[in-house]
Tab-separated table of C-alpha atoms in Angstrom:
chain	number	residue	atom	x	y	z
B	1	MET	CA	72.084	109.081	69.899
B	2	LYS	CA	69.727	112.015	69.593
B	3	ASN	CA	68.526	114.435	72.146
B	4	ASP	CA	65.140	115.620	71.297
B	5	LYS	CA	64.597	117.579	74.575
B	6	VAL	CA	64.729	121.351	74.256
B	7	ILE	CA	67.636	122.594	76.461
B	8	ARG	CA	66.989	125.417	78.796
B	9	ILE	CA	69.859	127.745	78.972
B	10	LEU	CA	71.137	130.627	81.052
B	11	LEU	CA	73.680	132.955	79.424
B	12	ALA	CA	75.884	135.113	81.727
B	13	ASP	CA	78.455	137.600	80.132
B	14	ASP	CA	79.247	141.137	81.243
B	15	HIS	CA	79.950	142.261	77.706
B	16	PRO	CA	76.779	143.483	76.085
B	17	LEU	CA	77.785	142.918	72.539
B	18	THR	CA	79.058	139.445	73.072
B	19	ARG	CA	76.038	138.462	75.144
B	20	ALA	CA	73.699	139.760	72.455
B	21	GLY	CA	75.499	137.849	69.631
B	22	ILE	CA	75.369	134.517	71.489
B	23	ALA	CA	71.809	135.178	72.630
B	24	GLU	CA	70.751	135.683	69.099
B	25	PHE	CA	72.154	132.504	67.840
B	26	LEU	CA	70.703	130.548	70.859
B	27	ARG	CA	67.171	131.942	70.103
B	28	ARG	CA	67.464	130.627	66.421
B	29	GLU	CA	68.066	127.191	67.475
B	30	PRO	CA	64.988	125.199	67.957
B	31	SER	CA	66.501	122.619	70.378
B	32	LEU	CA	67.713	125.356	72.612
B	33	ASP	CA	65.641	127.702	74.874
B	34	LEU	CA	67.371	130.778	76.180
B	35	ILE	CA	65.393	131.445	79.354
B	36	ALA	CA	67.481	134.071	81.101
B	37	GLU	CA	70.518	136.372	80.629
B	38	ALA	CA	72.659	137.902	83.291
B	39	GLU	CA	75.339	140.571	83.101
B	40	ASP	CA	77.308	139.665	86.233
B	41	GLY	CA	78.102	136.497	88.386
B	42	GLU	CA	75.647	137.449	91.309
B	43	LYS	CA	72.681	137.786	88.950
B	44	ALA	CA	73.812	134.504	87.274
B	45	TRP	CA	73.833	132.609	90.630
B	46	ASP	CA	70.452	133.974	91.586
B	47	LEU	CA	68.883	132.930	88.256
B	48	ILE	CA	70.415	129.482	88.481
B	49	GLN	CA	68.883	128.907	91.896
B	50	ASP	CA	65.500	130.399	90.797
B	51	MET	CA	65.066	128.942	87.224
B	52	ASN	CA	67.255	125.696	87.269
B	53	PRO	CA	68.410	125.900	83.815
B	54	ASP	CA	69.629	122.661	82.114
B	55	VAL	CA	72.849	124.441	81.080
B	56	ALA	CA	74.530	127.857	82.175
B	57	LEU	CA	76.949	129.465	79.762
B	58	LEU	CA	79.375	131.474	82.143
B	59	ASP	CA	81.879	134.098	81.159
B	60	ILE	CA	84.862	133.277	83.342
B	61	ARG	CA	85.556	136.995	84.145
B	62	MET	CA	82.625	138.940	85.372
B	63	PRO	CA	81.999	141.624	88.015
B	64	GLY	CA	81.370	140.365	91.461
B	65	LEU	CA	81.290	136.677	91.465
B	66	ASP	CA	83.437	135.407	88.423
B	67	GLY	CA	82.496	132.302	86.600
B	68	VAL	CA	84.608	129.955	88.577
B	69	SER	CA	83.127	131.351	91.764
B	70	VAL	CA	79.471	130.770	90.478
B	71	ALA	CA	80.494	127.182	89.517
B	72	GLN	CA	81.792	126.517	92.829
B	73	LYS	CA	78.575	127.544	94.391
B	74	VAL	CA	76.590	125.398	91.957
B	75	LYS	CA	78.812	122.538	92.884
B	76	ALA	CA	78.606	123.152	96.636
B	77	ALA	CA	74.705	123.357	96.558
B	78	ASN	CA	74.628	120.135	94.339
B	79	LEU	CA	72.368	121.798	91.773
B	80	PRO	CA	71.712	119.881	88.496
B	81	THR	CA	72.658	122.813	86.171
B	82	SER	CA	75.478	121.735	83.782
B	83	LEU	CA	78.151	124.522	83.401
B	84	ILE	CA	80.027	125.693	80.246
B	85	MET	CA	82.744	128.334	80.691
B	86	LEU	CA	82.694	130.770	77.757
B	87	THR	CA	85.919	132.901	77.660
B	88	SER	CA	88.652	134.555	75.783
B	89	TYR	CA	91.239	132.956	77.895
B	90	ASP	CA	92.742	129.392	77.225
B	91	ALA	CA	95.438	129.516	79.777
B	92	GLN	CA	96.000	126.300	81.772
B	93	GLN	CA	95.147	127.848	85.089
B	94	TYR	CA	91.693	128.951	83.907
B	95	VAL	CA	90.809	125.493	82.477
B	96	ILE	CA	91.923	123.588	85.519
B	97	ALA	CA	90.198	126.046	87.865
B	98	SER	CA	86.996	125.834	85.994
B	99	LEU	CA	86.869	122.165	85.568
B	100	ARG	CA	87.761	121.534	89.252
B	101	ALA	CA	85.031	123.937	90.269
B	102	GLY	CA	82.563	121.550	88.452
B	103	ALA	CA	82.299	122.945	85.010
B	104	LYS	CA	81.638	120.387	82.348
B	105	GLY	CA	82.633	122.327	79.277
B	106	PHE	CA	85.172	125.147	78.373
B	107	VAL	CA	84.923	126.909	74.968
B	108	LEU	CA	86.568	130.064	73.750
B	109	LYS	CA	84.494	133.055	72.610
B	110	THR	CA	85.700	132.386	69.086
B	111	VAL	CA	83.729	129.039	68.928
B	112	SER	CA	81.629	128.351	65.980
B	113	PRO	CA	77.819	128.076	66.290
B	114	LYS	CA	78.059	124.390	65.439
B	115	ASP	CA	80.655	123.615	68.028
B	116	LEU	CA	78.781	125.687	70.673
B	117	THR	CA	75.698	123.601	70.016
B	118	ALA	CA	77.800	120.473	70.141
B	119	ALA	CA	79.098	121.515	73.594
B	120	ILE	CA	75.730	122.395	74.965
B	121	ASN	CA	74.256	119.014	73.760
B	122	THR	CA	77.298	117.171	75.245
B	123	VAL	CA	77.245	118.740	78.676
B	124	SER	CA	73.389	118.550	78.909
B	125	LYS	CA	73.723	114.777	78.650
B	126	GLY	CA	76.344	114.712	81.388
B	127	GLY	CA	79.382	114.491	79.196
B	128	LEU	CA	82.436	116.703	79.059
B	129	TYR	CA	83.386	118.974	76.199
B	130	LEU	CA	86.631	121.047	75.710
B	131	ASP	CA	87.425	123.285	72.679
B	132	PRO	CA	90.312	121.664	70.737
B	133	GLU	CA	92.400	124.975	71.481
B	134	VAL	CA	91.643	124.501	75.197
B	135	ALA	CA	92.698	120.844	75.226
B	136	SER	CA	96.077	121.791	74.112
B	137	ALA	CA	96.567	124.268	77.049
B	138	ILE	CA	96.017	121.751	79.796
B	139	ALA	CA	99.425	120.512	80.349
B	140	GLU	CA	102.943	121.770	79.305
B	141	ASP	CA	105.240	119.274	80.715
B	142	ASP	CA	106.966	116.249	79.136
B	143	PHE	CA	104.986	113.553	81.099
B	144	ILE	CA	104.468	110.545	78.939
B	145	PRO	CA	101.632	108.606	80.415
B	146	GLU	CA	101.550	104.736	80.474
B	147	PRO	CA	99.328	103.572	77.653
B	148	LEU	CA	95.785	102.552	78.376
B	149	SER	CA	94.516	99.291	77.322
B	150	VAL	CA	91.798	98.947	74.705
B	151	ARG	CA	89.162	98.289	77.429
B	152	GLU	CA	90.279	101.267	79.615
B	153	ARG	CA	89.994	103.569	76.614
B	154	GLU	CA	86.446	102.305	76.064
B	155	VAL	CA	85.589	103.064	79.637
B	156	LEU	CA	87.044	106.346	79.730
B	157	LEU	CA	85.263	107.492	76.572
B	158	LEU	CA	81.934	106.181	77.767
B	159	ALA	CA	82.258	107.583	81.273
B	160	ALA	CA	83.245	110.956	79.714
B	161	LYS	CA	80.027	110.956	77.626
B	162	GLY	CA	78.050	110.863	80.829
B	163	LEU	CA	77.517	107.267	81.345
B	164	SER	CA	77.363	105.962	84.940
B	165	SER	CA	79.463	102.911	86.025
B	166	LYS	CA	76.420	100.801	85.937
B	167	GLU	CA	75.552	101.993	82.301
B	168	VAL	CA	79.179	101.469	81.228
B	169	ALA	CA	79.192	98.056	82.648
B	170	LYS	CA	75.865	97.135	80.823
B	171	LYS	CA	77.144	98.484	77.544
B	172	LEU	CA	80.531	96.636	77.716
B	173	PHE	CA	79.002	93.478	79.316
B	174	ILE	CA	81.311	93.663	82.412
B	175	SER	CA	80.597	94.044	86.007
B	176	GLU	CA	80.319	97.434	87.655
B	177	ARG	CA	83.161	96.584	89.893
B	178	THR	CA	85.247	95.880	86.848
B	179	VAL	CA	84.469	99.368	85.456
B	180	GLN	CA	85.609	100.858	88.832
B	181	THR	CA	88.862	98.922	88.761
B	182	HIS	CA	89.411	100.160	85.121
B	183	LEU	CA	88.765	103.778	86.211
B	184	ALA	CA	91.170	103.456	89.126
B	185	SER	CA	93.851	102.152	86.712
B	186	ILE	CA	93.135	105.095	84.253
B	187	TYR	CA	93.547	107.775	86.943
B	188	ASP	CA	96.809	106.056	88.122
B	189	LYS	CA	98.234	105.943	84.646
B	190	LEU	CA	97.287	109.561	83.745
B	191	GLY	CA	98.181	111.029	87.039
B	192	SER	CA	94.613	112.240	87.649
B	193	ARG	CA	92.213	112.358	90.469
B	194	ASN	CA	88.927	112.126	88.941
B	195	LYS	CA	87.018	111.583	85.500
B	196	THR	CA	87.356	115.227	84.459
B	197	GLU	CA	91.161	115.388	85.022
B	198	ALA	CA	91.571	111.957	83.426
B	199	LEU	CA	89.830	113.238	80.160
B	200	LEU	CA	91.799	116.484	80.068
B	201	LEU	CA	94.988	114.648	80.251
B	202	ALA	CA	93.869	112.022	77.865
B	203	LEU	CA	93.027	114.583	75.328
B	204	LYS	CA	96.129	116.470	75.941
B	205	TYR	CA	98.490	113.535	75.414
B	206	GLY	CA	96.589	112.045	72.526
B	207	VAL	CA	95.181	109.051	74.384
B	208	VAL	CA	91.773	109.887	73.058
B	209	THR	CA	90.619	112.453	70.486
B	210	LEU	CA	87.940	115.047	70.539
B	211	GLU	CA	86.477	113.422	67.412
B	212	GLU	CA	86.183	110.052	69.447
B	213	LEU	CA	84.476	111.921	72.439
B	214	LEU	CA	81.787	113.499	70.128
B	215	GLU	CA	80.985	110.387	68.284
B	216	ASP	CA	77.423	109.260	68.721
B	217	ASP	CA	76.922	105.941	70.331
B	218	GLU	CA	74.894	103.441	68.222
């Protein structure tokens, strides 16, 4: 599945050198359009409202409003911008707080250009993206989830890629109600409350792999 649309991006980071490096890469990519930069959370929030970028890359630690606070505002306002947290921190509390605030991606500042592009493309299509190092920091307990069925894994992977329940149903030749039943079972087995948490835990416990999540659909 290819995405030929040019993705409009806002970049917010209070470290000038980091921001300049990422901006230089984004400007070189023909499929990406860096439309604005911000050095703090307040400016990022204003620009998101004014410019409606497709994707916002947010440093999690910024003066004024931090990245999580910006994400909470975007979520509360029901704005269409997809959010990726870009940070040096991979501690569990940062990951959980960011994704519960509405972020769809979380990558470390050591991310490769290739993986950053993959993250942007994934979240712009409504999917979820986690840096492999981040995925390993989600949970640190000894909980062993009940295995998902083959169909439940299929439903989770498709839902994580941004497909609606109706689209998942059509792709798997099942009813939309059956999809909802599978999702409820997935949440129960993984001890999650929604699709985002379910994917995080599924990655952590090896129920699905990042490679499976990033595979293109035929």
